[in-house]
Amino acid sequence: MKTFLYSVMAILGMAMIACSGGDDAPGGNESPVQDPPALVSTSPAQGATGISDGDLTVKLTYDQTISLSVGGYQWVTIDNGAQITNVYAMQKELTVQISGLKKETTYTLTVGKGAVTGLGKAEAAPVSLTFTTVDKPAPPTAQGKLCTPNPMAETQLLYNYLLTVYGEKILSNTIANVSWNIDEAQMVYKATGKYPAINTFDYIHLQWSPANWIDYSKTQVVEDWYKAGGIVSACWHWNVPAHDQVTDLNHYTCTPGDGKKNGDNWTTTFRPKNIFQEGSWENKIAKADLEKMAGYLKLLQDKGIPVIWRPMHEAAGNTYEYNGGTAWFWWGYDGGEVYVKLWRYMFDFFQSKGINNLIWVWTTQEKDADFYPGDEYVDIIGRDLYGANYNNEKDATQNANHFKAIQQTYPKKMVVLSECGSVGKISDQWNAGGKWGWFMPWYHYDASSLDKHQHANTDWWKDAMSCSFVLDREAVKKALK
């Protein structure tokens, strides 16, 4: 079957050349001499390390449209016992699919002279691409122990599963469009035929609930997702009044400032350090909000639903990235020491309310060790990454480098791509050593499909969900239900 496939692709490649009016095209004029195709980039990169064992898709990009010559697949080889399972050319890209890669082995993929030709049948120079596989990331040294004392059985089961697949598989994840839905997950299913493994909900409208348009006590959408086999995750954009005495919910925000409107959005004078001053307006707001949130989380706990919980994200903002950097959210405004105190305050508050269904995720920024709540208060480390272009292989390598740096800094914890947008393909990130526990593109508010999605379009998601190492909802259901 493979020989037949190679032959068909080779014939198609010849047909494309003939249709371009080459020397042998009937009635065609003699074509000008064309420069041979020049290699522009490879994925993985030359000399890459951290490549996963098992299957790998290699992509070689040239500076012009290419074809696989007749019998050219025979000149594409891999050493050390691995096998070439498929080779094809499309536009400027040669794709080589490989299986049988072993751990901690160096491989050289060779594309021999004559295998690839350009527009005028000019032969591309041979290519030798060397890369190395390594074992999966060392398991977190705190594995098996959640920071929540006496966690609900379902919570421990989920955490154990996350540990089991970590470094070998990556879970797919979407976030609700604003608040309380699975709209993004539905778009992924429509485009790929698969639901993501995780859906993240946002309690951003806590102060508004209950209302006729949002009511977090109505948990059916969450229950349905969980019963279908999906993992439940939740974040909380914690909105507070612009200043003391404000009761208009339209003046609530999570952006620190002078309490006035800045453009279309309000800012707040709410300061986290004042939460710990008994009787202050910040203290009263925080207590009331945490009480209300604990009640909503308890509703899910009572139904046996564990929740991956990511509150107060991106606390440091860009404070430490350059001079003049600032905290983006009020919870990071007073610095790391106050933030850590607030994180632990929330943790202890929920403990006092008997909440034991949470897996706690903390989001790291750059150089923000002062904001880390501590190993005993965090289960998983997240990183939020946004780029300028979809499917940028350079970005994919940089994304993977973030993973490696965080894993080295926090060796006791799993590391996840807790938010992302316009980043390199998951296949390229994984090949470059980005063994995230999961990935989650942000939602696009106005999108009705992935075709023009702001953060992760159809091609990006199709690449992700076609990878053998990416887990979807059905895979989770088989493993846990």
Tab-separated table of N, CA and C in Angstrom, residues 337-450:
chain	number	residue	atom	x	y	z
A	337	GLU	N	5.071	39.510	47.914
A	337	GLU	CA	4.809	39.103	49.292
A	337	GLU	C	3.317	39.164	49.618
A	338	VAL	N	2.664	40.239	49.189
A	338	VAL	CA	1.227	40.382	49.440
A	338	VAL	C	0.441	39.366	48.620
A	339	TYR	N	0.874	39.151	47.382
A	339	TYR	CA	0.181	38.186	46.522
A	339	TYR	C	0.224	36.788	47.130
A	340	VAL	N	1.390	36.368	47.597
A	340	VAL	CA	1.522	35.050	48.218
A	340	VAL	C	0.600	34.941	49.431
A	341	LYS	N	0.550	36.002	50.212
A	341	LYS	CA	-0.335	36.016	51.380
A	341	LYS	C	-1.796	35.869	50.967
A	342	LEU	N	-2.175	36.531	49.866
A	342	LEU	CA	-3.546	36.448	49.379
A	342	LEU	C	-3.867	35.055	48.852
A	343	TRP	N	-2.940	34.463	48.097
A	343	TRP	CA	-3.142	33.109	47.577
A	343	TRP	C	-3.391	32.140	48.729
A	344	ARG	N	-2.550	32.216	49.749
A	344	ARG	CA	-2.685	31.314	50.897
A	344	ARG	C	-3.970	31.616	51.678
A	345	TYR	N	-4.359	32.872	51.716
A	345	TYR	CA	-5.602	33.263	52.376
A	345	TYR	C	-6.792	32.595	51.675
A	346	MET	N	-6.798	32.630	50.334
A	346	MET	CA	-7.855	31.959	49.574
A	346	MET	C	-7.826	30.458	49.836
A	347	PHE	N	-6.640	29.883	49.778
A	347	PHE	CA	-6.484	28.444	49.998
A	347	PHE	C	-7.054	28.050	51.362
A	348	ASP	N	-6.658	28.769	52.416
A	348	ASP	CA	-7.115	28.448	53.771
A	348	ASP	C	-8.618	28.701	53.926
A	349	PHE	N	-9.114	29.743	53.267
A	349	PHE	CA	-10.552	30.039	53.332
A	349	PHE	C	-11.356	28.871	52.771
A	350	PHE	N	-10.937	28.376	51.603
A	350	PHE	CA	-11.655	27.249	51.000
A	350	PHE	C	-11.536	25.991	51.865
A	351	GLN	N	-10.382	25.805	52.489
A	351	GLN	CA	-10.227	24.662	53.381
A	351	GLN	C	-11.213	24.743	54.543
A	352	SER	N	-11.385	25.968	55.050
A	352	SER	CA	-12.302	26.148	56.182
A	352	SER	C	-13.745	25.855	55.785
A	353	LYS	N	-14.039	25.927	54.492
A	353	LYS	CA	-15.383	25.662	53.983
A	353	LYS	C	-15.540	24.211	53.516
A	354	GLY	N	-14.493	23.408	53.708
A	354	GLY	CA	-14.575	21.998	53.354
A	354	GLY	C	-14.432	21.713	51.875
A	355	ILE	N	-13.828	22.634	51.125
A	355	ILE	CA	-13.633	22.417	49.685
A	355	ILE	C	-12.423	21.502	49.470
A	356	ASN	N	-12.646	20.341	48.868
A	356	ASN	CA	-11.542	19.384	48.662
A	356	ASN	C	-11.548	18.772	47.265
A	357	ASN	N	-12.145	19.495	46.302
A	357	ASN	CA	-12.202	18.968	44.927
A	357	ASN	C	-11.324	19.762	43.961
A	358	LEU	N	-10.382	20.566	44.488
A	358	LEU	CA	-9.587	21.448	43.640
A	358	LEU	C	-8.166	20.939	43.428
A	359	ILE	N	-7.681	21.107	42.188
A	359	ILE	CA	-6.263	20.944	41.843
A	359	ILE	C	-5.760	22.342	41.503
A	360	TRP	N	-4.827	22.867	42.277
A	360	TRP	CA	-4.440	24.275	42.216
A	360	TRP	C	-3.343	24.514	41.187
A	361	VAL	N	-3.612	25.450	40.263
A	361	VAL	CA	-2.651	25.807	39.206
A	361	VAL	C	-2.228	27.262	39.390
A	362	TRP	N	-0.931	27.482	39.466
A	362	TRP	CA	-0.373	28.843	39.556
A	362	TRP	C	0.333	29.175	38.246
A	363	THR	N	0.122	30.402	37.745
A	363	THR	CA	0.689	30.823	36.471
A	363	THR	C	1.930	31.672	36.690
A	364	THR	N	3.055	31.218	36.166
A	364	THR	CA	4.309	31.949	36.290
A	364	THR	C	4.508	32.899	35.114
A	365	GLN	N	5.136	34.028	35.384
A	365	GLN	CA	5.530	34.976	34.355
A	365	GLN	C	7.051	34.910	34.203
A	366	GLU	N	7.695	36.035	33.944
A	366	GLU	CA	9.148	36.079	33.851
A	366	GLU	C	9.735	36.576	35.172
A	367	LYS	N	10.714	35.873	35.697
A	367	LYS	CA	11.494	36.310	36.865
A	367	LYS	C	10.589	36.655	38.045
A	368	ASP	N	9.597	35.825	38.294
A	368	ASP	CA	8.593	36.160	39.302
A	368	ASP	C	8.588	35.187	40.479
A	369	ALA	N	9.755	34.724	40.867
A	369	ALA	CA	9.842	33.763	41.971
A	369	ALA	C	9.231	34.307	43.248
A	370	ASP	N	9.244	35.631	43.446
A	370	ASP	CA	8.672	36.236	44.654
A	370	ASP	C	7.163	36.039	44.725
A	371	PHE	N	6.547	35.725	43.587
A	371	PHE	CA	5.091	35.552	43.550
A	371	PHE	C	4.677	34.090	43.739
A	372	TYR	N	5.625	33.185	43.852
A	372	TYR	CA	5.273	31.766	43.962
A	372	TYR	C	4.732	31.464	45.355
A	373	PRO	N	3.494	30.918	45.448
A	373	PRO	CA	2.887	30.682	46.764
A	373	PRO	C	3.561	29.591	47.579
A	374	GLY	N	4.346	28.716	46.934
A	374	GLY	CA	5.012	27.637	47.642
A	374	GLY	C	4.498	26.274	47.224
A	375	ASP	N	5.373	25.276	47.289
A	375	ASP	CA	5.023	23.931	46.841
A	375	ASP	C	3.809	23.367	47.558
A	376	GLU	N	3.643	23.743	48.825
A	376	GLU	CA	2.540	23.178	49.605
A	376	GLU	C	1.204	23.826	49.284
A	377	TYR	N	1.207	24.848	48.401
A	377	TYR	CA	-0.034	25.529	48.019
A	377	TYR	C	-0.305	25.459	46.512
A	378	VAL	N	0.537	24.769	45.772
A	378	VAL	CA	0.413	24.708	44.311
A	378	VAL	C	0.617	23.269	43.851
A	379	ASP	N	-0.244	22.810	42.949
A	379	ASP	CA	-0.115	21.462	42.385
A	379	ASP	C	0.554	21.458	41.018
A	380	ILE	N	0.269	22.481	40.201
A	380	ILE	CA	0.707	22.519	38.805
A	380	ILE	C	1.150	23.937	38.471
A	381	ILE	N	2.182	24.050	37.643
A	381	ILE	CA	2.673	25.356	37.194
A	381	ILE	C	2.205	25.598	35.762
A	382	GLY	N	1.634	26.772	35.511
A	382	GLY	CA	1.195	27.144	34.170
A	382	GLY	C	2.014	28.281	33.603
A	383	ARG	N	2.003	28.396	32.281
A	383	ARG	CA	2.611	29.528	31.588
A	383	ARG	C	1.656	29.972	30.487
A	384	ASP	N	1.431	31.272	30.370
A	384	ASP	CA	0.586	31.852	29.326
A	384	ASP	C	1.476	32.458	28.256
A	385	LEU	N	1.319	32.001	27.008
A	385	LEU	CA	2.171	32.452	25.911
A	385	LEU	C	1.316	32.913	24.734
A	386	TYR	N	1.661	34.064	24.197
A	386	TYR	CA	0.975	34.583	23.016
A	386	TYR	C	2.017	35.034	22.001
A	387	GLY	N	1.756	34.744	20.724
A	387	GLY	CA	2.676	35.106	19.659
A	387	GLY	C	2.006	35.994	18.635
A	388	ALA	N	2.723	36.228	17.532
A	388	ALA	CA	2.229	37.119	16.484
A	388	ALA	C	1.645	36.349	15.304
A	389	ASN	N	2.088	35.102	15.101
A	389	ASN	CA	1.683	34.360	13.908
A	389	ASN	C	1.285	32.938	14.277
A	390	TYR	N	0.347	32.378	13.520
A	390	TYR	CA	0.039	30.968	13.653
A	390	TYR	C	1.199	30.143	13.092
A	391	ASN	N	1.399	28.983	13.689
A	391	ASN	CA	2.216	27.939	13.058
A	391	ASN	C	3.638	28.380	12.750
A	392	ASN	N	4.182	29.266	13.565
A	392	ASN	CA	5.543	29.743	13.345
A	392	ASN	C	6.506	28.778	14.016
A	393	GLU	N	7.374	28.109	13.216
A	393	GLU	CA	8.250	27.095	13.775
A	393	GLU	C	9.269	27.688	14.741
A	394	LYS	N	9.702	28.911	14.470
A	394	LYS	CA	10.612	29.581	15.398
A	394	LYS	C	9.911	29.795	16.727
A	395	ASP	N	8.650	30.234	16.682
A	395	ASP	CA	7.877	30.393	17.906
A	395	ASP	C	7.739	29.065	18.637
A	396	ALA	N	7.536	27.977	17.911
A	396	ALA	CA	7.377	26.671	18.533
A	396	ALA	C	8.612	26.299	19.343
A	397	THR	N	9.789	26.559	18.799
A	397	THR	CA	11.024	26.279	19.526
A	397	THR	C	11.139	27.155	20.760
A	398	GLN	N	10.777	28.423	20.624
A	398	GLN	CA	10.800	29.320	21.780
A	398	GLN	C	9.781	28.888	22.825
A	399	ASN	N	8.599	28.457	22.370
A	399	ASN	CA	7.589	27.955	23.300
A	399	ASN	C	8.134	26.762	24.087
A	400	ALA	N	8.784	25.852	23.380
A	400	ALA	CA	9.360	24.670	24.033
A	400	ALA	C	10.450	25.064	25.022
A	401	ASN	N	11.195	26.098	24.705
A	401	ASN	CA	12.244	26.550	25.621
A	401	ASN	C	11.647	27.084	26.923
A	402	HIS	N	10.470	27.702	26.827
A	402	HIS	CA	9.778	28.143	28.046
A	402	HIS	C	9.467	26.932	28.927
A	403	PHE	N	8.963	25.871	28.305
A	403	PHE	CA	8.635	24.666	29.061
A	403	PHE	C	9.870	24.137	29.796
A	404	LYS	N	10.972	24.027	29.072
A	404	LYS	CA	12.181	23.452	29.664
A	404	LYS	C	12.690	24.291	30.829
A	405	ALA	N	12.625	25.618	30.672
A	405	ALA	CA	13.103	26.503	31.734
A	405	ALA	C	12.231	26.397	32.981
A	406	ILE	N	10.912	26.345	32.777
A	406	ILE	CA	10.000	26.257	33.925
A	406	ILE	C	10.144	24.914	34.617
A	407	GLN	N	10.278	23.833	33.836
A	407	GLN	CA	10.437	22.511	34.432
A	407	GLN	C	11.692	22.437	35.289
A	408	GLN	N	12.733	23.128	34.818
A	408	GLN	CA	13.984	23.149	35.584
A	408	GLN	C	13.827	23.964	36.874
A	409	THR	N	13.055	25.045	36.804
A	409	THR	CA	12.863	25.907	37.971
A	409	THR	C	11.952	25.261	39.007
A	410	TYR	N	10.938	24.515	38.525
A	410	TYR	CA	9.960	23.899	39.427
A	410	TYR	C	9.924	22.378	39.187
A	411	PRO	N	10.980	21.667	39.553
A	411	PRO	CA	11.065	20.234	39.233
A	411	PRO	C	10.055	19.368	39.966
A	412	LYS	N	9.417	19.904	41.002
A	412	LYS	CA	8.460	19.111	41.767
A	412	LYS	C	7.053	19.134	41.159
A	413	LYS	N	6.852	19.940	40.115
A	413	LYS	CA	5.508	20.159	39.599
A	413	LYS	C	5.386	19.843	38.112
A	414	MET	N	4.192	19.460	37.693
A	414	MET	CA	3.875	19.378	36.268
A	414	MET	C	3.787	20.799	35.711
A	415	VAL	N	4.107	20.940	34.426
A	415	VAL	CA	4.105	22.249	33.767
A	415	VAL	C	3.133	22.200	32.592
A	416	VAL	N	2.268	23.220	32.490
A	416	VAL	CA	1.235	23.234	31.446
A	416	VAL	C	1.245	24.571	30.709
A	417	LEU	N	0.743	24.541	29.474
A	417	LEU	CA	0.550	25.755	28.681
A	417	LEU	C	-0.861	26.251	28.994
A	418	SER	N	-0.971	27.006	30.098
A	418	SER	CA	-2.276	27.316	30.674
A	418	SER	C	-3.099	28.269	29.833
A	419	GLU	N	-2.467	29.092	29.014
A	419	GLU	CA	-3.126	29.904	27.991
A	419	GLU	C	-2.174	30.049	26.820
A	420	CYS	N	-2.729	30.185	25.625
A	420	CYS	CA	-1.873	30.470	24.479
A	420	CYS	C	-2.700	31.077	23.358
A	421	GLY	N	-2.022	31.708	22.431
A	421	GLY	CA	-2.663	32.275	21.263
A	421	GLY	C	-1.635	32.597	20.206
A	422	SER	N	-1.896	32.195	18.967
A	422	SER	CA	-0.990	32.462	17.837
A	422	SER	C	0.426	31.985	18.136
A	423	VAL	N	0.527	30.769	18.625
A	423	VAL	CA	1.829	30.169	18.904
A	423	VAL	C	2.108	29.066	17.883
A	424	GLY	N	3.302	28.491	17.963
A	424	GLY	CA	3.661	27.423	17.041
A	424	GLY	C	2.749	26.216	17.168
A	425	LYS	N	2.695	25.417	16.112
A	425	LYS	CA	1.877	24.214	16.126
A	425	LYS	C	2.275	23.317	17.297
A	426	ILE	N	1.300	22.626	17.844
A	426	ILE	CA	1.575	21.704	18.938
A	426	ILE	C	2.534	20.607	18.488
A	427	SER	N	2.404	20.146	17.257
A	427	SER	CA	3.333	19.113	16.763
A	427	SER	C	4.765	19.628	16.783
A	428	ASP	N	4.958	20.893	16.367
A	428	ASP	CA	6.305	21.466	16.356
A	428	ASP	C	6.813	21.721	17.769
A	429	GLN	N	5.930	22.176	18.653
A	429	GLN	CA	6.345	22.390	20.046
A	429	GLN	C	6.782	21.072	20.677
A	430	TRP	N	5.989	20.038	20.462
A	430	TRP	CA	6.296	18.733	21.049
A	430	TRP	C	7.617	18.200	20.501
A	431	ASN	N	7.804	18.314	19.198
A	431	ASN	CA	9.052	17.849	18.587
A	431	ASN	C	10.263	18.612	19.106
A	432	ALA	N	10.039	19.872	19.497
A	432	ALA	CA	11.137	20.690	20.023
A	432	ALA	C	11.344	20.496	21.525
A	433	GLY	N	10.565	19.613	22.145
A	433	GLY	CA	10.752	19.311	23.562
A	433	GLY	C	9.774	19.978	24.491
A	434	GLY	N	8.711	20.614	23.952
A	434	GLY	CA	7.693	21.248	24.788
A	434	GLY	C	6.665	20.223	25.241
A	435	LYS	N	6.967	19.486	26.281
A	435	LYS	CA	6.108	18.386	26.734
A	435	LYS	C	5.093	18.862	27.780
A	436	TRP	N	4.365	19.917	27.409
A	436	TRP	CA	3.358	20.477	28.300
A	436	TRP	C	2.342	19.419	28.750
A	437	GLY	N	1.823	19.578	29.976
A	437	GLY	CA	0.762	18.681	30.432
A	437	GLY	C	-0.526	18.891	29.659
A	438	TRP	N	-0.825	20.148	29.322
A	438	TRP	CA	-1.951	20.466	28.435
A	438	TRP	C	-1.693	21.810	27.770
A	439	PHE	N	-2.510	22.114	26.767
A	439	PHE	CA	-2.469	23.423	26.100
A	439	PHE	C	-3.887	23.964	26.035
A	440	MET	N	-4.012	25.308	26.090
A	440	MET	CA	-5.345	25.911	26.032
A	440	MET	C	-5.315	27.253	25.305
A	441	PRO	N	-5.684	27.272	24.016
A	441	PRO	CA	-5.844	28.557	23.319
A	441	PRO	C	-6.980	29.372	23.938
A	442	TRP	N	-6.805	30.689	23.972
A	442	TRP	CA	-7.841	31.566	24.508
A	442	TRP	C	-9.006	31.637	23.532
A	443	TYR	N	-10.161	32.043	24.017
A	443	TYR	CA	-11.337	32.106	23.162
A	443	TYR	C	-11.301	33.347	22.260
A	444	HIS	N	-12.077	33.298	21.196
A	444	HIS	CA	-12.283	34.437	20.302
A	444	HIS	C	-13.736	34.859	20.471
A	445	TYR	N	-13.946	36.054	20.986
A	445	TYR	CA	-15.286	36.483	21.398
A	445	TYR	C	-16.299	36.426	20.248
A	446	ASP	N	-15.900	36.865	19.054
A	446	ASP	CA	-16.854	36.976	17.957
A	446	ASP	C	-16.810	35.794	16.981
A	447	ALA	N	-16.025	34.800	17.266
A	447	ALA	CA	-15.856	33.703	16.305
A	447	ALA	C	-17.044	32.750	16.340
A	448	SER	N	-17.491	32.344	15.166
A	448	SER	CA	-18.520	31.312	15.057
A	448	SER	C	-17.935	30.009	14.512
A	449	SER	N	-16.669	30.079	14.070
A	449	SER	CA	-15.934	28.893	13.640
A	449	SER	C	-14.449	29.178	13.854
A	450	LEU	N	-13.638	28.148	13.635
A	450	LEU	CA	-12.197	28.313	13.825
A	450	LEU	C	-11.505	28.941	12.618
